């Protein structure tokens, strides 16, 4: 399960609307891929379809899909949004990550 903070929810809904998606029926696809300075990096995009190997969740009125492989790395993660002076954007608070890089976009287990 992935949690979505209130700030992240507001930003997701705004971005989905900008890109022609409907936050009430479309999804945020969250995944993990090889790469980044710590070995694994996060992926975040919008999608209007699910695949057979996807897990579907909803938190804070945000519909999330994760492929089964990525799910193992992301269990318990909270998606947050930081729009302060450092302008980070979306942030993954992942309790499974043993090490993260300085930019927060990659991690290792």
mmCIF file with all atom_site columns, C-alpha atoms in Angstrom:
data_model
loop_
_atom_site.group_PDB
_atom_site.id
_atom_site.type_symbol
_atom_site.label_atom_id
_atom_site.label_alt_id
_atom_site.label_comp_id
_atom_site.label_asym_id
_atom_site.label_entity_id
_atom_site.label_seq_id
_atom_site.pdbx_PDB_ins_code
_atom_site.Cartn_x
_atom_site.Cartn_y
_atom_site.Cartn_z
_atom_site.occupancy
_atom_site.B_iso_or_equiv
_atom_site.pdbx_formal_charge
_atom_site.auth_seq_id
_atom_site.auth_comp_id
_atom_site.auth_asym_id
_atom_site.auth_atom_id
_atom_site.pdbx_PDB_model_num
ATOM 1   C CA . UNK A 1 1   ? 0.000   0.000  0.000   1.00 0.00 ? 1   UNK A CA 1
ATOM 2   C CA . UNK A 1 2   ? 1.153   3.518  -0.787  1.00 0.00 ? 2   UNK A CA 1
ATOM 3   C CA . UNK A 1 3   ? -0.087  6.510  1.184   1.00 0.00 ? 3   UNK A CA 1
ATOM 4   C CA . UNK A 1 4   ? -0.634  9.927  -0.395  1.00 0.00 ? 4   UNK A CA 1
ATOM 5   C CA . UNK A 1 5   ? -0.254  13.115 1.646   1.00 0.00 ? 5   UNK A CA 1
ATOM 6   C CA . UNK A 1 6   ? -2.808  15.899 1.280   1.00 0.00 ? 6   UNK A CA 1
ATOM 7   C CA . UNK A 1 7   ? -0.268  18.162 -0.438  1.00 0.00 ? 7   UNK A CA 1
ATOM 8   C CA . UNK A 1 8   ? 0.674   15.420 -2.919  1.00 0.00 ? 8   UNK A CA 1
ATOM 9   C CA . UNK A 1 9   ? -3.006  14.733 -3.608  1.00 0.00 ? 9   UNK A CA 1
ATOM 10  C CA . UNK A 1 10  ? -3.651  18.387 -4.469  1.00 0.00 ? 10  UNK A CA 1
ATOM 11  C CA . UNK A 1 11  ? -0.658  18.481 -6.833  1.00 0.00 ? 11  UNK A CA 1
ATOM 12  C CA . UNK A 1 12  ? -1.570  15.137 -8.458  1.00 0.00 ? 12  UNK A CA 1
ATOM 13  C CA . UNK A 1 13  ? -5.133  16.298 -9.147  1.00 0.00 ? 13  UNK A CA 1
ATOM 14  C CA . UNK A 1 14  ? -3.894  19.605 -10.613 1.00 0.00 ? 14  UNK A CA 1
ATOM 15  C CA . UNK A 1 15  ? -1.295  17.913 -12.847 1.00 0.00 ? 15  UNK A CA 1
ATOM 16  C CA . UNK A 1 16  ? -3.704  15.206 -13.999 1.00 0.00 ? 16  UNK A CA 1
ATOM 17  C CA . UNK A 1 17  ? -6.209  17.868 -15.006 1.00 0.00 ? 17  UNK A CA 1
ATOM 18  C CA . UNK A 1 18  ? -3.504  19.827 -16.871 1.00 0.00 ? 18  UNK A CA 1
ATOM 19  C CA . UNK A 1 19  ? -2.514  16.707 -18.806 1.00 0.00 ? 19  UNK A CA 1
ATOM 20  C CA . UNK A 1 20  ? -6.083  15.708 -19.721 1.00 0.00 ? 20  UNK A CA 1
ATOM 21  C CA . UNK A 1 21  ? -6.561  12.943 -17.150 1.00 0.00 ? 21  UNK A CA 1
ATOM 22  C CA . UNK A 1 22  ? -9.516  12.614 -14.780 1.00 0.00 ? 22  UNK A CA 1
ATOM 23  C CA . UNK A 1 23  ? -8.372  12.092 -11.180 1.00 0.00 ? 23  UNK A CA 1
ATOM 24  C CA . UNK A 1 24  ? -11.676 10.404 -10.306 1.00 0.00 ? 24  UNK A CA 1
ATOM 25  C CA . UNK A 1 25  ? -11.187 7.553  -12.775 1.00 0.00 ? 25  UNK A CA 1
ATOM 26  C CA . UNK A 1 26  ? -7.565  7.587  -14.041 1.00 0.00 ? 26  UNK A CA 1
ATOM 27  C CA . UNK A 1 27  ? -4.464  6.445  -12.166 1.00 0.00 ? 27  UNK A CA 1
ATOM 28  C CA . UNK A 1 28  ? -1.065  7.485  -10.922 1.00 0.00 ? 28  UNK A CA 1
ATOM 29  C CA . UNK A 1 29  ? 1.373   4.771  -11.980 1.00 0.00 ? 29  UNK A CA 1
ATOM 30  C CA . UNK A 1 30  ? 4.226   4.380  -9.504  1.00 0.00 ? 30  UNK A CA 1
ATOM 31  C CA . UNK A 1 31  ? 7.179   2.139  -10.216 1.00 0.00 ? 31  UNK A CA 1
ATOM 32  C CA . UNK A 1 32  ? 10.817  1.345  -9.632  1.00 0.00 ? 32  UNK A CA 1
ATOM 33  C CA . UNK A 1 33  ? 13.472  0.862  -12.312 1.00 0.00 ? 33  UNK A CA 1
ATOM 34  C CA . UNK A 1 34  ? 17.199  0.202  -12.344 1.00 0.00 ? 34  UNK A CA 1
ATOM 35  C CA . UNK A 1 35  ? 19.284  3.333  -12.460 1.00 0.00 ? 35  UNK A CA 1
ATOM 36  C CA . UNK A 1 36  ? 20.049  6.472  -10.551 1.00 0.00 ? 36  UNK A CA 1
ATOM 37  C CA . UNK A 1 37  ? 23.071  7.121  -8.380  1.00 0.00 ? 37  UNK A CA 1
ATOM 38  C CA . UNK A 1 38  ? 21.922  4.684  -5.662  1.00 0.00 ? 38  UNK A CA 1
ATOM 39  C CA . UNK A 1 39  ? 20.929  1.782  -7.924  1.00 0.00 ? 39  UNK A CA 1
ATOM 40  C CA . UNK A 1 40  ? 17.129  2.081  -8.169  1.00 0.00 ? 40  UNK A CA 1
ATOM 41  C CA . UNK A 1 41  ? 15.012  5.065  -9.152  1.00 0.00 ? 41  UNK A CA 1
ATOM 42  C CA . UNK A 1 42  ? 11.348  5.949  -8.828  1.00 0.00 ? 42  UNK A CA 1
ATOM 43  C CA . UNK A 1 43  ? 8.959   6.380  -11.730 1.00 0.00 ? 43  UNK A CA 1
ATOM 44  C CA . UNK A 1 44  ? 5.776   8.398  -11.540 1.00 0.00 ? 44  UNK A CA 1
ATOM 45  C CA . UNK A 1 45  ? 3.349   8.975  -14.423 1.00 0.00 ? 45  UNK A CA 1
ATOM 46  C CA . UNK A 1 46  ? -0.352  9.064  -15.202 1.00 0.00 ? 46  UNK A CA 1
ATOM 47  C CA . UNK A 1 47  ? -2.225  6.214  -16.863 1.00 0.00 ? 47  UNK A CA 1
ATOM 48  C CA . UNK A 1 48  ? -5.783  5.420  -17.874 1.00 0.00 ? 48  UNK A CA 1
ATOM 49  C CA . UNK A 1 49  ? -5.312  1.635  -18.092 1.00 0.00 ? 49  UNK A CA 1
ATOM 50  C CA . UNK A 1 50  ? -4.227  -1.180 -15.812 1.00 0.00 ? 50  UNK A CA 1
ATOM 51  C CA . UNK A 1 51  ? -2.281  -4.285 -16.798 1.00 0.00 ? 51  UNK A CA 1
ATOM 52  C CA . UNK A 1 52  ? -2.808  -7.858 -15.578 1.00 0.00 ? 52  UNK A CA 1
ATOM 53  C CA . UNK A 1 53  ? 0.212   -7.689 -13.252 1.00 0.00 ? 53  UNK A CA 1
ATOM 54  C CA . UNK A 1 54  ? -0.797  -4.362 -11.629 1.00 0.00 ? 54  UNK A CA 1
ATOM 55  C CA . UNK A 1 55  ? -1.915  -3.869 -8.050  1.00 0.00 ? 55  UNK A CA 1
ATOM 56  C CA . UNK A 1 56  ? -4.518  -1.135 -7.621  1.00 0.00 ? 56  UNK A CA 1
ATOM 57  C CA . UNK A 1 57  ? -4.848  1.011  -4.489  1.00 0.00 ? 57  UNK A CA 1
ATOM 58  C CA . UNK A 1 58  ? -6.631  4.158  -3.476  1.00 0.00 ? 58  UNK A CA 1
ATOM 59  C CA . UNK A 1 59  ? -5.530  6.540  -0.753  1.00 0.00 ? 59  UNK A CA 1
ATOM 60  C CA . UNK A 1 60  ? -6.739  10.059 -0.063  1.00 0.00 ? 60  UNK A CA 1
ATOM 61  C CA . UNK A 1 61  ? -8.936  9.823  -3.216  1.00 0.00 ? 61  UNK A CA 1
ATOM 62  C CA . UNK A 1 62  ? -5.892  9.148  -5.450  1.00 0.00 ? 62  UNK A CA 1
ATOM 63  C CA . UNK A 1 63  ? -6.010  5.947  -7.487  1.00 0.00 ? 63  UNK A CA 1
ATOM 64  C CA . UNK A 1 64  ? -2.578  4.282  -7.692  1.00 0.00 ? 64  UNK A CA 1
ATOM 65  C CA . UNK A 1 65  ? -1.328  1.378  -9.792  1.00 0.00 ? 65  UNK A CA 1
ATOM 66  C CA . UNK A 1 66  ? 1.934   -0.456 -9.215  1.00 0.00 ? 66  UNK A CA 1
ATOM 67  C CA . UNK A 1 67  ? 3.350   -3.428 -11.090 1.00 0.00 ? 67  UNK A CA 1
ATOM 68  C CA . UNK A 1 68  ? 3.959   -6.467 -8.876  1.00 0.00 ? 68  UNK A CA 1
ATOM 69  C CA . UNK A 1 69  ? 7.768   -6.214 -9.062  1.00 0.00 ? 69  UNK A CA 1
ATOM 70  C CA . UNK A 1 70  ? 7.823   -2.561 -7.996  1.00 0.00 ? 70  UNK A CA 1
ATOM 71  C CA . UNK A 1 71  ? 5.289   -3.224 -5.244  1.00 0.00 ? 71  UNK A CA 1
ATOM 72  C CA . UNK A 1 72  ? 7.865   -5.228 -3.291  1.00 0.00 ? 72  UNK A CA 1
ATOM 73  C CA . UNK A 1 73  ? 10.141  -2.164 -3.128  1.00 0.00 ? 73  UNK A CA 1
ATOM 74  C CA . UNK A 1 74  ? 7.370   0.325  -2.352  1.00 0.00 ? 74  UNK A CA 1
ATOM 75  C CA . UNK A 1 75  ? 5.272   -1.287 0.400   1.00 0.00 ? 75  UNK A CA 1
ATOM 76  C CA . UNK A 1 76  ? 4.636   1.297  3.106   1.00 0.00 ? 76  UNK A CA 1
ATOM 77  C CA . UNK A 1 77  ? 5.850   4.281  1.067   1.00 0.00 ? 77  UNK A CA 1
ATOM 78  C CA . UNK A 1 78  ? 4.233   7.701  1.438   1.00 0.00 ? 78  UNK A CA 1
ATOM 79  C CA . UNK A 1 79  ? 4.081   9.992  -1.590  1.00 0.00 ? 79  UNK A CA 1
ATOM 80  C CA . UNK A 1 80  ? 4.557   13.597 -0.561  1.00 0.00 ? 80  UNK A CA 1
ATOM 81  C CA . UNK A 1 81  ? 5.036   16.884 -2.372  1.00 0.00 ? 81  UNK A CA 1
ATOM 82  C CA . UNK A 1 82  ? 7.498   19.590 -1.415  1.00 0.00 ? 82  UNK A CA 1
ATOM 83  C CA . UNK A 1 83  ? 7.161   22.857 -3.268  1.00 0.00 ? 83  UNK A CA 1
ATOM 84  C CA . UNK A 1 84  ? 9.348   25.036 -1.045  1.00 0.00 ? 84  UNK A CA 1
ATOM 85  C CA . UNK A 1 85  ? 12.426  27.020 -1.928  1.00 0.00 ? 85  UNK A CA 1
ATOM 86  C CA . UNK A 1 86  ? 14.373  23.879 -2.786  1.00 0.00 ? 86  UNK A CA 1
ATOM 87  C CA . UNK A 1 87  ? 11.629  22.977 -5.304  1.00 0.00 ? 87  UNK A CA 1
ATOM 88  C CA . UNK A 1 88  ? 11.966  19.230 -4.841  1.00 0.00 ? 88  UNK A CA 1
ATOM 89  C CA . UNK A 1 89  ? 8.574   18.208 -6.235  1.00 0.00 ? 89  UNK A CA 1
ATOM 90  C CA . UNK A 1 90  ? 7.270   14.734 -5.441  1.00 0.00 ? 90  UNK A CA 1
ATOM 91  C CA . UNK A 1 91  ? 9.110   12.915 -2.673  1.00 0.00 ? 91  UNK A CA 1
ATOM 92  C CA . UNK A 1 92  ? 8.932   9.206  -1.847  1.00 0.00 ? 92  UNK A CA 1
ATOM 93  C CA . UNK A 1 93  ? 9.280   8.474  1.865   1.00 0.00 ? 93  UNK A CA 1
ATOM 94  C CA . UNK A 1 94  ? 10.180  4.813  1.551   1.00 0.00 ? 94  UNK A CA 1
ATOM 95  C CA . UNK A 1 95  ? 10.758  2.837  4.772   1.00 0.00 ? 95  UNK A CA 1
ATOM 96  C CA . UNK A 1 96  ? 12.393  0.037  2.737   1.00 0.00 ? 96  UNK A CA 1
ATOM 97  C CA . UNK A 1 97  ? 15.210  2.241  1.401   1.00 0.00 ? 97  UNK A CA 1
ATOM 98  C CA . UNK A 1 98  ? 18.442  1.717  3.302   1.00 0.00 ? 98  UNK A CA 1
ATOM 99  C CA . UNK A 1 99  ? 20.263  4.423  1.394   1.00 0.00 ? 99  UNK A CA 1
ATOM 100 C CA . UNK A 1 100 ? 19.081  7.324  -0.771  1.00 0.00 ? 100 UNK A CA 1
ATOM 101 C CA . UNK A 1 101 ? 20.948  9.779  -2.938  1.00 0.00 ? 101 UNK A CA 1
ATOM 102 C CA . UNK A 1 102 ? 21.100  13.494 -2.218  1.00 0.00 ? 102 UNK A CA 1
ATOM 103 C CA . UNK A 1 103 ? 18.387  14.351 -4.747  1.00 0.00 ? 103 UNK A CA 1
ATOM 104 C CA . UNK A 1 104 ? 15.986  11.765 -3.287  1.00 0.00 ? 104 UNK A CA 1
ATOM 105 C CA . UNK A 1 105 ? 15.182  10.291 -6.694  1.00 0.00 ? 105 UNK A CA 1
ATOM 106 C CA . UNK A 1 106 ? 17.045  7.018  -6.239  1.00 0.00 ? 106 UNK A CA 1
ATOM 107 C CA . UNK A 1 107 ? 17.609  4.504  -3.471  1.00 0.00 ? 107 UNK A CA 1
ATOM 108 C CA . UNK A 1 108 ? 19.042  1.108  -2.613  1.00 0.00 ? 108 UNK A CA 1
ATOM 109 C CA . UNK A 1 109 ? 17.920  -1.719 -0.371  1.00 0.00 ? 109 UNK A CA 1
#
